[in-house]
Short mmCIF file of C-alpha atoms in Angstrom, two decimals:
data_model
loop_
_atom_site.label_atom_id
_atom_site.label_comp_id
_atom_site.label_asym_id
_atom_site.label_seq_id
_atom_site.Cartn_x
_atom_site.Cartn_y
_atom_site.Cartn_z
CA UNK A 1 -0.40 0.38 0.01
CA UNK A 2 1.34 3.40 -1.07
CA UNK A 3 1.55 5.97 2.25
CA UNK A 4 -1.16 7.45 2.86
CA UNK A 5 -1.45 11.28 5.14
CA UNK A 6 -4.56 10.03 6.90
CA UNK A 7 -6.60 13.66 7.92
CA UNK A 8 -10.17 11.66 8.78
CA UNK A 9 -9.98 11.12 11.99
CA UNK A 10 -12.93 11.87 12.91
CA UNK A 11 -14.45 9.17 10.92
CA UNK A 12 -12.04 6.56 12.63
CA UNK A 13 -8.45 6.32 14.22
CA UNK A 14 -6.15 6.14 11.99
CA UNK A 15 -3.14 3.92 12.08
CA UNK A 16 -4.00 2.07 15.26
CA UNK A 17 -1.63 1.83 18.33
CA UNK A 18 0.29 -1.91 17.89
CA UNK A 19 -1.10 -3.12 21.19
CA UNK A 20 -4.16 -2.27 20.04
CA UNK A 21 -3.51 -4.74 16.79
CA UNK A 22 -1.89 -7.45 19.12
CA UNK A 23 -4.42 -7.22 21.49
CA UNK A 24 -7.08 -7.87 18.94
CA UNK A 25 -4.85 -11.22 17.04
CA UNK A 26 -4.46 -12.77 20.47
CA UNK A 27 -8.95 -12.09 21.92
CA UNK A 28 -9.37 -13.84 17.83
CA UNK A 29 -6.96 -17.24 19.47
CA UNK A 30 -8.87 -17.11 23.25
CA UNK A 31 -12.34 -15.37 23.23
CA UNK A 32 -15.21 -17.92 24.04
CA UNK A 33 -18.86 -16.14 24.08
CA UNK A 34 -18.91 -14.85 27.32
CA UNK A 35 -22.14 -14.92 29.62
CA UNK A 36 -22.55 -18.46 28.55
CA UNK A 37 -20.49 -21.18 29.34
CA UNK A 38 -17.78 -22.20 32.04
CA UNK A 39 -14.81 -23.50 29.62
CA UNK A 40 -11.50 -21.43 30.22
CA UNK A 41 -12.92 -19.83 26.75
CA UNK A 42 -16.14 -18.38 27.89
CA UNK A 43 -14.79 -17.34 31.55
CA UNK A 44 -11.54 -15.07 29.21
CA UNK A 45 -14.29 -13.31 27.09
CA UNK A 46 -16.55 -12.59 30.79
CA UNK A 47 -13.24 -11.36 32.32
CA UNK A 48 -11.26 -9.38 29.43
CA UNK A 49 -15.29 -7.23 29.14
CA UNK A 50 -15.10 -7.07 32.86
CA UNK A 51 -11.43 -5.58 33.05
CA UNK A 52 -12.85 -3.32 29.95
CA UNK A 53 -15.98 -1.79 32.06
CA UNK A 54 -13.17 -1.27 34.92
CA UNK A 55 -10.64 0.06 32.59
CA UNK A 56 -13.00 2.79 30.77
CA UNK A 57 -14.17 3.79 35.12
CA UNK A 58 -10.83 4.49 36.03
CA UNK A 59 -10.52 6.26 32.81
CA UNK A 60 -13.31 8.62 32.51
CA UNK A 61 -13.36 8.61 37.14
CA UNK A 62 -16.68 7.27 37.08
CA UNK A 63 -17.45 4.71 40.03
CA UNK A 64 -19.83 2.10 38.09
CA UNK A 65 -18.63 -1.03 36.13
CA UNK A 66 -21.78 -2.34 35.57
CA UNK A 67 -23.38 0.78 34.32
CA UNK A 68 -20.73 0.55 31.24
CA UNK A 69 -23.08 -0.68 28.73
CA UNK A 70 -21.39 -1.50 25.21
CA UNK A 71 -22.58 -0.98 21.72
CA UNK A 72 -21.76 -1.42 18.25
CA UNK A 73 -21.06 2.12 18.19
CA UNK A 74 -22.27 5.71 19.33
CA UNK A 75 -25.14 5.41 16.73
CA UNK A 76 -26.80 2.88 18.84
CA UNK A 77 -25.34 3.70 21.91
CA UNK A 78 -27.52 7.66 21.26
CA UNK A 79 -30.91 5.61 20.25
CA UNK A 80 -30.47 3.00 22.95
CA UNK A 81 -30.03 6.35 25.61
CA UNK A 82 -32.14 8.20 23.49
CA UNK A 83 -35.55 5.75 23.65
CA UNK A 84 -35.06 4.04 26.84
CA UNK A 85 -34.97 7.30 28.86
CA UNK A 86 -37.47 9.78 26.93
CA UNK A 87 -40.70 9.18 27.77
CA UNK A 88 -43.81 9.39 25.65
CA UNK A 89 -45.11 13.00 26.34
CA UNK A 90 -42.46 15.94 26.32
CA UNK A 91 -40.50 18.65 24.42
CA UNK A 92 -36.68 17.42 23.41
CA UNK A 93 -33.91 20.00 23.16
CA UNK A 94 -30.71 19.76 21.06
CA UNK A 95 -28.29 21.48 19.21
CA UNK A 96 -27.81 22.82 15.26
CA UNK A 97 -24.27 21.07 15.56
CA UNK A 98 -25.74 17.28 15.86
CA UNK A 99 -25.11 14.34 14.19
CA UNK A 100 -27.93 12.58 12.85
CA UNK A 101 -27.27 9.81 15.33
CA UNK A 102 -29.40 12.44 17.53
CA UNK A 103 -31.09 14.24 14.98
CA UNK A 104 -33.54 11.10 13.43
CA UNK A 105 -33.53 9.15 16.59
CA UNK A 106 -35.26 12.22 18.11
CA UNK A 107 -37.05 12.98 15.33
CA UNK A 108 -38.86 9.53 14.88
CA UNK A 109 -40.07 10.08 18.05
CA UNK A 110 -41.91 12.72 17.45
CA UNK A 111 -43.71 11.43 14.63
CA UNK A 112 -44.62 8.42 16.23
CA UNK A 113 -45.67 10.37 19.77
CA UNK A 114 -48.48 12.95 19.47
CA UNK A 115 -46.62 14.59 22.75
CA UNK A 116 -43.10 14.74 21.87
CA UNK A 117 -42.08 17.44 20.25
CA UNK A 118 -38.23 18.60 18.91
CA UNK A 119 -36.64 21.99 19.58
CA UNK A 120 -33.86 22.59 18.50
CA UNK A 121 -30.93 25.96 19.41
CA UNK A 122 -28.17 27.55 17.36
CA UNK A 123 -24.42 26.78 18.69
CA UNK A 124 -21.80 28.45 17.07
CA UNK A 125 -22.00 31.48 18.44
CA UNK A 126 -19.90 31.96 21.49
CA UNK A 127 -20.12 29.84 24.33
CA UNK A 128 -22.58 32.65 26.77
CA UNK A 129 -24.53 33.30 23.17
CA UNK A 130 -24.73 29.59 22.67
CA UNK A 131 -25.99 29.59 26.74
CA UNK A 132 -28.33 31.60 26.07
CA UNK A 133 -29.98 30.00 23.51
CA UNK A 134 -30.17 26.86 24.86
CA UNK A 135 -32.14 28.20 28.16
CA UNK A 136 -34.32 30.16 25.23
CA UNK A 137 -35.77 26.48 24.22
CA UNK A 138 -35.92 24.71 27.95
CA UNK A 139 -40.32 24.77 29.22
CA UNK A 140 -41.42 22.83 31.61
CA UNK A 141 -42.47 21.13 29.27
CA UNK A 142 -38.33 19.35 28.35
CA UNK A 143 -37.70 15.93 29.64
CA UNK A 144 -34.68 15.22 27.66
CA UNK A 145 -31.83 17.54 25.98
CA UNK A 146 -29.37 15.50 24.06
CA UNK A 147 -26.30 17.89 23.50
CA UNK A 148 -23.13 16.73 21.55
CA UNK A 149 -20.09 17.95 23.56
CA UNK A 150 -18.11 18.34 20.53
CA UNK A 151 -18.73 18.97 16.92
CA UNK A 152 -18.05 16.25 14.56
CA UNK A 153 -17.96 19.05 11.53
CA UNK A 154 -15.48 22.01 12.99
CA UNK A 155 -14.53 20.48 16.18
CA UNK A 156 -16.29 23.23 18.69
CA UNK A 157 -16.29 22.49 22.12
CA UNK A 158 -19.84 23.53 23.56
CA UNK A 159 -20.22 24.79 26.97
CA UNK A 160 -21.17 21.25 27.91
CA UNK A 161 -20.51 21.98 32.09
CA UNK A 162 -22.82 24.54 31.82
CA UNK A 163 -25.11 23.14 30.34
CA UNK A 164 -24.97 20.44 32.65
CA UNK A 165 -25.20 22.69 35.65
CA UNK A 166 -28.39 23.83 33.76
CA UNK A 167 -30.31 20.03 33.63
CA UNK A 168 -29.12 19.15 36.71
CA UNK A 169 -30.45 22.78 38.52
CA UNK A 170 -34.22 22.03 36.80
CA UNK A 171 -33.38 18.08 37.16
CA UNK A 172 -34.01 17.69 33.43
CA UNK A 173 -32.44 14.65 31.58
CA UNK A 174 -29.22 15.20 29.97
CA UNK A 175 -27.73 12.64 26.71
CA UNK A 176 -24.01 13.72 25.97
CA UNK A 177 -22.71 12.43 22.55
CA UNK A 178 -18.36 12.02 23.19
CA UNK A 179 -18.04 10.56 20.34
CA UNK A 180 -15.58 13.06 18.93
CA UNK A 181 -14.99 14.69 22.33
CA UNK A 182 -13.20 11.49 24.99
CA UNK A 183 -9.21 11.18 23.84
CA UNK A 184 -9.14 14.90 22.79
CA UNK A 185 -8.76 16.27 26.14
CA UNK A 186 -9.68 14.46 29.57
CA UNK A 187 -12.94 13.43 30.14
CA UNK A 188 -14.23 13.71 34.13
CA UNK A 189 -17.54 12.09 34.71
CA UNK A 190 -17.10 12.27 38.28
CA UNK A 191 -17.64 16.40 38.43
CA UNK A 192 -20.52 15.98 36.15
CA UNK A 193 -24.21 15.59 36.13
CA UNK A 194 -25.86 13.52 32.93
CA UNK A 195 -28.18 10.83 32.67
CA UNK A 196 -26.04 8.88 29.53
CA UNK A 197 -22.89 9.51 27.84
CA UNK A 198 -22.42 8.10 24.52
CA UNK A 199 -18.90 7.49 22.83
CA UNK A 200 -17.48 6.00 19.97
CA UNK A 201 -14.88 3.36 20.32
CA UNK A 202 -12.83 3.23 17.13
CA UNK A 203 -11.99 7.39 16.77
CA UNK A 204 -10.11 8.75 19.43
CA UNK A 205 -10.23 6.03 22.08
CA UNK A 206 -8.17 3.94 19.24
CA UNK A 207 -10.39 1.27 19.33
CA UNK A 208 -11.57 -0.28 16.25
CA UNK A 209 -14.61 -0.43 14.13
CA UNK A 210 -17.92 -1.52 15.03
CA UNK A 211 -17.44 -0.40 18.94
CA UNK A 212 -18.76 1.86 21.04
CA UNK A 213 -20.42 2.34 24.34
CA UNK A 214 -23.02 4.28 27.20
CA UNK A 215 -22.26 4.68 30.54
CA UNK A 216 -25.06 5.47 32.73
CA UNK A 217 -25.67 7.01 35.80
CA UNK A 218 -26.38 5.16 38.66
CA UNK A 219 -29.81 7.04 38.90
CA UNK A 220 -30.85 6.77 35.27
CA UNK A 221 -32.77 3.26 34.79
CA UNK A 222 -32.98 3.14 30.82
CA UNK A 223 -35.96 0.51 29.97
CA UNK A 224 -34.21 -1.36 26.26
CA UNK A 225 -35.16 -1.76 22.90
CA UNK A 226 -34.07 -4.50 22.11
CA UNK A 227 -34.88 -7.84 24.08
CA UNK A 228 -32.86 -11.36 23.50
CA UNK A 229 -30.58 -14.27 25.34
CA UNK A 230 -27.45 -13.49 26.71
CA UNK A 231 -26.83 -15.92 28.97
CA UNK A 232 -28.71 -14.62 32.11
CA UNK A 233 -31.60 -15.38 33.87
CA UNK A 234 -32.42 -17.79 30.74
CA UNK A 235 -35.97 -19.42 32.40
CA UNK A 236 -37.60 -16.06 31.68
CA UNK A 237 -39.60 -15.22 29.39
CA UNK A 238 -39.45 -11.20 29.76
CA UNK A 239 -35.87 -9.56 29.22
CA UNK A 240 -36.01 -8.13 32.96
CA UNK A 241 -32.32 -7.27 34.70
CA UNK A 242 -29.99 -4.91 35.38
CA UNK A 243 -27.71 -2.98 34.32
CA UNK A 244 -25.48 -3.82 31.74
CA UNK A 245 -27.43 -6.81 31.13
CA UNK A 246 -30.47 -5.10 30.19
CA UNK A 247 -28.79 -3.37 28.04
CA UNK A 248 -26.55 -6.27 26.22
CA UNK A 249 -28.59 -8.28 24.22
CA UNK A 250 -27.25 -10.75 22.00
CA UNK A 251 -23.25 -11.32 22.27
CA UNK A 252 -21.01 -8.51 22.65
CA UNK A 253 -17.96 -8.04 20.11
CA UNK A 254 -15.33 -9.24 22.74
CA UNK A 255 -12.77 -8.08 19.85
CA UNK A 256 -13.08 -5.02 19.80
CA UNK A 257 -14.16 -4.64 23.43
CA UNK A 258 -10.26 -5.94 24.09
CA UNK A 259 -9.22 -2.83 20.96
CA UNK A 260 -10.84 -0.93 23.27
CA UNK A 261 -9.27 -1.30 26.19
CA UNK A 262 -5.85 -1.13 24.91
CA UNK A 263 -6.89 1.91 22.91
CA UNK A 264 -7.21 3.42 26.78
CA UNK A 265 -4.09 1.87 27.88
CA UNK A 266 -2.36 4.33 24.78
CA UNK A 267 -3.87 6.94 25.20
CA UNK A 268 -2.69 6.52 29.05
CA UNK A 269 0.79 5.39 28.22
CA UNK A 270 1.31 8.57 25.92
CA UNK A 271 -0.36 10.79 28.31
CA UNK A 272 -4.17 12.24 27.02
CA UNK A 273 -2.19 15.87 27.53
CA UNK A 274 0.29 15.28 25.69
CA UNK A 275 -1.99 13.86 22.88
CA UNK A 276 -3.84 16.89 23.20
CA UNK A 277 -1.34 18.72 23.22
CA UNK A 278 0.16 17.81 20.06
CA UNK A 279 -3.23 17.33 18.00
CA UNK A 280 -4.03 21.29 18.85
CA UNK A 281 -0.13 22.21 17.60
CA UNK A 282 -0.96 20.38 14.16
CA UNK A 283 -4.75 21.37 14.66
CA UNK A 284 -3.13 25.63 14.56
CA UNK A 285 -0.76 24.56 11.84
CA UNK A 286 -3.04 23.75 9.58
CA UNK A 287 -5.25 26.06 10.70
CA UNK A 288 -2.71 28.96 9.72
CA UNK A 289 -1.19 27.61 6.59
CA UNK A 290 -5.33 27.31 4.68
CA UNK A 291 -5.20 31.17 6.41
CA UNK A 292 -2.39 31.91 4.21
CA UNK A 293 -4.02 30.21 1.02
CA UNK A 294 -5.41 31.95 -1.87
CA UNK A 295 -9.31 30.67 -2.73
CA UNK A 296 -9.70 29.30 0.65
CA UNK A 297 -12.52 29.26 2.75
CA UNK A 298 -12.51 28.36 6.17
CA UNK A 299 -15.59 28.02 8.90
CA UNK A 300 -16.59 26.94 12.04
CA UNK A 301 -12.78 29.09 13.72
CA UNK A 302 -13.05 29.27 16.75
CA UNK A 303 -10.75 28.86 19.44
CA UNK A 304 -12.61 26.31 21.89
CA UNK A 305 -12.37 23.52 19.69
CA UNK A 306 -10.48 20.01 19.31
CA UNK A 307 -8.47 18.95 16.27
CA UNK A 308 -10.93 19.26 13.01
CA UNK A 309 -11.20 22.36 10.15
CA UNK A 310 -13.41 22.47 8.05
CA UNK A 311 -12.78 24.04 4.46
CA UNK A 312 -13.88 24.78 1.04
CA UNK A 313 -11.97 25.86 -2.10
CA UNK A 314 -13.46 28.59 -4.07
CA UNK A 315 -15.60 27.43 -7.11
CA UNK A 316 -14.29 23.27 -6.22
CA UNK A 317 -17.24 20.95 -5.19
CA UNK A 318 -15.67 19.45 -1.68
CA UNK A 319 -15.82 16.69 -2.75
CA UNK A 320 -13.96 17.51 -6.02
CA UNK A 321 -11.24 18.86 -3.90
CA UNK A 322 -11.99 15.37 -1.57
CA UNK A 323 -11.16 13.41 -4.58
CA UNK A 324 -8.18 15.66 -6.17
CA UNK A 325 -6.32 15.10 -2.22
CA UNK A 326 -7.11 11.25 -2.45
CA UNK A 327 -5.07 11.39 -5.65
CA UNK A 328 -2.03 13.11 -4.06
CA UNK A 329 -2.72 10.24 -1.21
CA UNK A 330 -4.26 13.06 1.66
CA UNK A 331 -7.34 10.89 2.72
CA UNK A 332 -10.06 13.41 4.01
CA UNK A 333 -13.81 13.94 4.22
CA UNK A 334 -15.69 15.47 2.17
CA UNK A 335 -19.57 16.53 1.76
CA UNK A 336 -22.54 17.13 4.90
CA UNK A 337 -20.33 14.51 7.89
CA UNK A 338 -24.31 13.37 8.86
CA UNK A 339 -24.67 16.89 10.56
CA UNK A 340 -27.09 18.92 7.73
CA UNK A 341 -27.91 22.11 10.32
CA UNK A 342 -24.46 22.65 11.14
CA UNK A 343 -23.32 22.91 7.63
CA UNK A 344 -27.31 25.30 6.79
CA UNK A 345 -25.70 27.80 9.87
CA UNK A 346 -22.37 27.37 8.37
CA UNK A 347 -23.65 28.40 4.51
CA UNK A 348 -22.20 24.83 3.04
CA UNK A 349 -25.59 22.52 2.52
CA UNK A 350 -25.38 22.76 -0.66
CA UNK A 351 -21.50 23.13 -1.66
CA UNK A 352 -20.64 20.85 1.43
CA UNK A 353 -17.23 21.20 2.93
CA UNK A 354 -13.88 19.75 3.12
CA UNK A 355 -12.84 18.50 6.77
CA UNK A 356 -9.25 17.77 8.06
CA UNK A 357 -8.99 16.22 11.50
CA UNK A 358 -6.09 14.98 13.16
CA UNK A 359 -4.20 12.55 15.10
CA UNK A 360 -1.66 12.88 17.46
CA UNK A 361 0.61 10.50 14.96
CA UNK A 362 0.43 13.12 12.86
CA UNK A 363 3.15 15.24 12.03
CA UNK A 364 4.04 18.54 11.26
CA UNK A 365 5.44 17.70 7.82
CA UNK A 366 2.49 15.57 7.04
CA UNK A 367 0.50 18.96 7.19
CA UNK A 368 2.91 21.02 5.08
CA UNK A 369 2.44 18.48 2.28
CA UNK A 370 -1.52 18.51 2.67
CA UNK A 371 -1.05 22.77 2.66
CA UNK A 372 1.20 22.43 -0.47
CA UNK A 373 -1.17 20.62 -1.84
CA UNK A 374 -4.39 22.86 -1.29
CA UNK A 375 -2.44 25.25 -2.34
CA UNK A 376 -1.36 23.48 -5.98
CA UNK A 377 -5.38 22.69 -6.20
CA UNK A 378 -6.16 26.27 -5.31
CA UNK A 379 -3.88 27.45 -8.42
CA UNK A 380 -5.19 24.97 -10.40
CA UNK A 381 -8.34 26.50 -9.79
CA UNK A 382 -7.89 30.38 -10.34
CA UNK A 383 -6.33 29.26 -14.02
CA UNK A 384 -9.45 27.60 -15.05
CA UNK A 385 -11.20 30.04 -13.67
CA UNK A 386 -9.50 32.76 -15.47
CA UNK A 387 -9.35 30.26 -18.94
CA UNK A 388 -13.37 30.36 -18.20
CA UNK B 1 -13.31 -26.11 54.42
CA UNK B 2 -15.89 -26.02 52.42
CA UNK B 3 -16.92 -23.86 49.68
CA UNK B 4 -19.65 -21.52 49.56
CA UNK B 5 -20.90 -20.33 46.22
CA UNK B 6 -22.46 -17.22 45.25
CA UNK B 7 -25.27 -15.86 43.06
CA UNK B 8 -25.42 -12.29 41.83
CA UNK B 9 -28.26 -11.01 39.72
CA UNK B 10 -25.55 -10.69 36.63
CA UNK B 11 -22.31 -11.79 35.80
CA UNK B 12 -20.61 -8.10 35.60
CA UNK B 13 -21.99 -8.30 39.81
CA UNK B 14 -19.71 -11.28 40.16
CA UNK B 15 -16.82 -9.70 38.41
CA UNK B 16 -17.23 -6.67 40.14
CA UNK B 17 -17.68 -8.79 43.24
CA UNK B 18 -14.71 -10.75 42.73
CA UNK B 19 -12.51 -8.45 41.92
CA UNK B 20 -13.23 -6.45 45.59
CA UNK B 21 -12.54 -9.31 47.20
CA UNK B 22 -9.47 -9.59 45.96
CA UNK B 23 -9.04 -5.88 46.68
CA UNK B 24 -9.90 -7.40 50.45
CA UNK B 25 -7.09 -10.27 50.03
CA UNK B 26 -10.23 -12.43 49.67
CA UNK B 27 -9.55 -15.59 47.16
CA UNK B 28 -12.58 -16.15 45.39
CA UNK B 29 -12.84 -18.69 41.58
CA UNK B 30 -16.07 -17.43 39.02
CA UNK B 31 -18.18 -21.19 37.83
CA UNK B 32 -20.73 -21.73 36.15
CA UNK B 33 -23.25 -22.90 38.14
CA UNK B 34 -24.57 -26.56 36.92
CA UNK B 35 -27.45 -27.01 39.23
CA UNK B 36 -30.29 -25.65 36.01
CA UNK B 37 -32.45 -25.15 39.26
CA UNK B 38 -31.22 -22.59 40.71
CA UNK B 39 -30.84 -20.54 37.87
CA UNK B 40 -32.03 -17.81 39.02
CA UNK B 41 -29.66 -15.44 37.92
CA UNK B 42 -26.93 -14.62 35.73
CA UNK B 43 -25.48 -18.33 35.79
CA UNK B 44 -22.20 -18.17 37.63
CA UNK B 45 -21.53 -18.40 41.05
CA UNK B 46 -18.33 -17.50 43.03
CA UNK B 47 -16.76 -20.09 45.04
CA UNK B 48 -15.27 -19.08 48.14
CA UNK B 49 -14.16 -20.72 50.83
CA UNK B 50 -16.41 -20.70 54.14
CA UNK B 51 -14.39 -19.84 56.51
CA UNK B 52 -14.34 -16.11 54.80
CA UNK B 53 -18.39 -16.21 53.84
CA UNK B 54 -19.33 -13.88 55.92
CA UNK B 55 -16.37 -11.46 56.09
CA UNK B 56 -16.59 -11.71 51.99
CA UNK B 57 -20.80 -11.13 52.08
CA UNK B 58 -19.75 -7.99 54.35
CA UNK B 59 -17.18 -6.43 51.72
CA UNK B 60 -19.73 -6.94 49.21
CA UNK B 61 -22.50 -5.65 51.21
CA UNK B 62 -21.23 -2.85 51.84
CA UNK B 63 -20.44 -1.82 48.09
CA UNK B 64 -24.20 -2.33 47.76
CA UNK B 65 -23.71 -5.68 45.85
CA UNK B 66 -27.02 -7.67 46.33
CA UNK B 67 -25.81 -11.95 46.65
CA UNK B 68 -29.31 -13.07 45.56
CA UNK B 69 -28.33 -17.31 46.58
CA UNK B 70 -25.80 -18.86 48.51
CA UNK B 71 -25.44 -21.92 47.88
CA UNK B 72 -23.91 -25.30 48.58
CA UNK B 73 -23.13 -26.60 45.65
CA UNK B 74 -23.39 -25.48 42.44
#
């Protein structure tokens, strides 16, 4: 395979740390179905799964491993939390930065239940404006807020701690989407009010695809959205059991869970702060370089962000720019990033935009090569435009 | 020395109890329950020495973990 410059880490991180790859291999050699049998391979899997629950608790400073529920991705976790916590009537408040994994489940609930309505606030301004817009949408009918901690489009960090305080004071259930935040910056759940926090295992936590999880607060009792077998209470015809098994019907993805645990160990070994600082340094280099290129428009610039940058080359469709970069071995993500409300507010709903997202494995040299290629594409389109 | 088998509501709680006991220097072993009629819980039990039963139950109880049954034989 030719050498790639991978700048699509907000979609899934690449490369994976070596310890993650080794652990997946070992797990495939040693895993039986967890929670079903008493033989060595099954017990190995059960212990590996539980060990990951404990590892995640330690990493996010949470003390209830039984409230860590494994899923296949963040979308599944968000569906589980939203549908498991929202009553049959009331209002749900979301921001316009949300991913379709939030927008679609809440809109589906609205379509299916006459008593449910969805309210959306603008979260693209500065922190104080965001909080003010959020407060404006709350009412006595608000039963649930679903808020991203960090935009998957612009990398903007939401004032989630303030939102958490407000929801706690008003007794409103609160679900956080931490897919783009966890692993980028330290996250301390012990000091945060929440009902559920939903995560991706395969993005900045360095696990593999097909892995996500949801952490429920101890006083939250979500209902199950799917039922089935998992080895527990096998005589019962109803899927009534405590967390996490209540929400883990069917076989969990043991190799992915093992990989996630190793991903966390990788972050601890490199250092969360080291990773954060490296990514922010690369992001600053990207932003500065792109802002100096003629015909490039940058979107969603804000000081409160993780290492994601959004841009377009004027007169080029975002997909065309991403294609030309891909031809040079540079991986980015064009289009709407499953976040149409955010693109609508940015004015890029029709053209989409090119998202560049780094990980700590990227280098300054890679960023410079990327910038040089963007410059070349920009020059090319500029002259093409002149010849028309 | 006899063995007692502690049954929990879920295998996750059984493993949490096992970790907790280990932190207190108490050894336990996770085993599948053979007696199908006892399968009210997760189907697994923590095997511990009867000598440490009271202390183990106190450690587990202090963490709010519920033991739903104590079996003499799995």
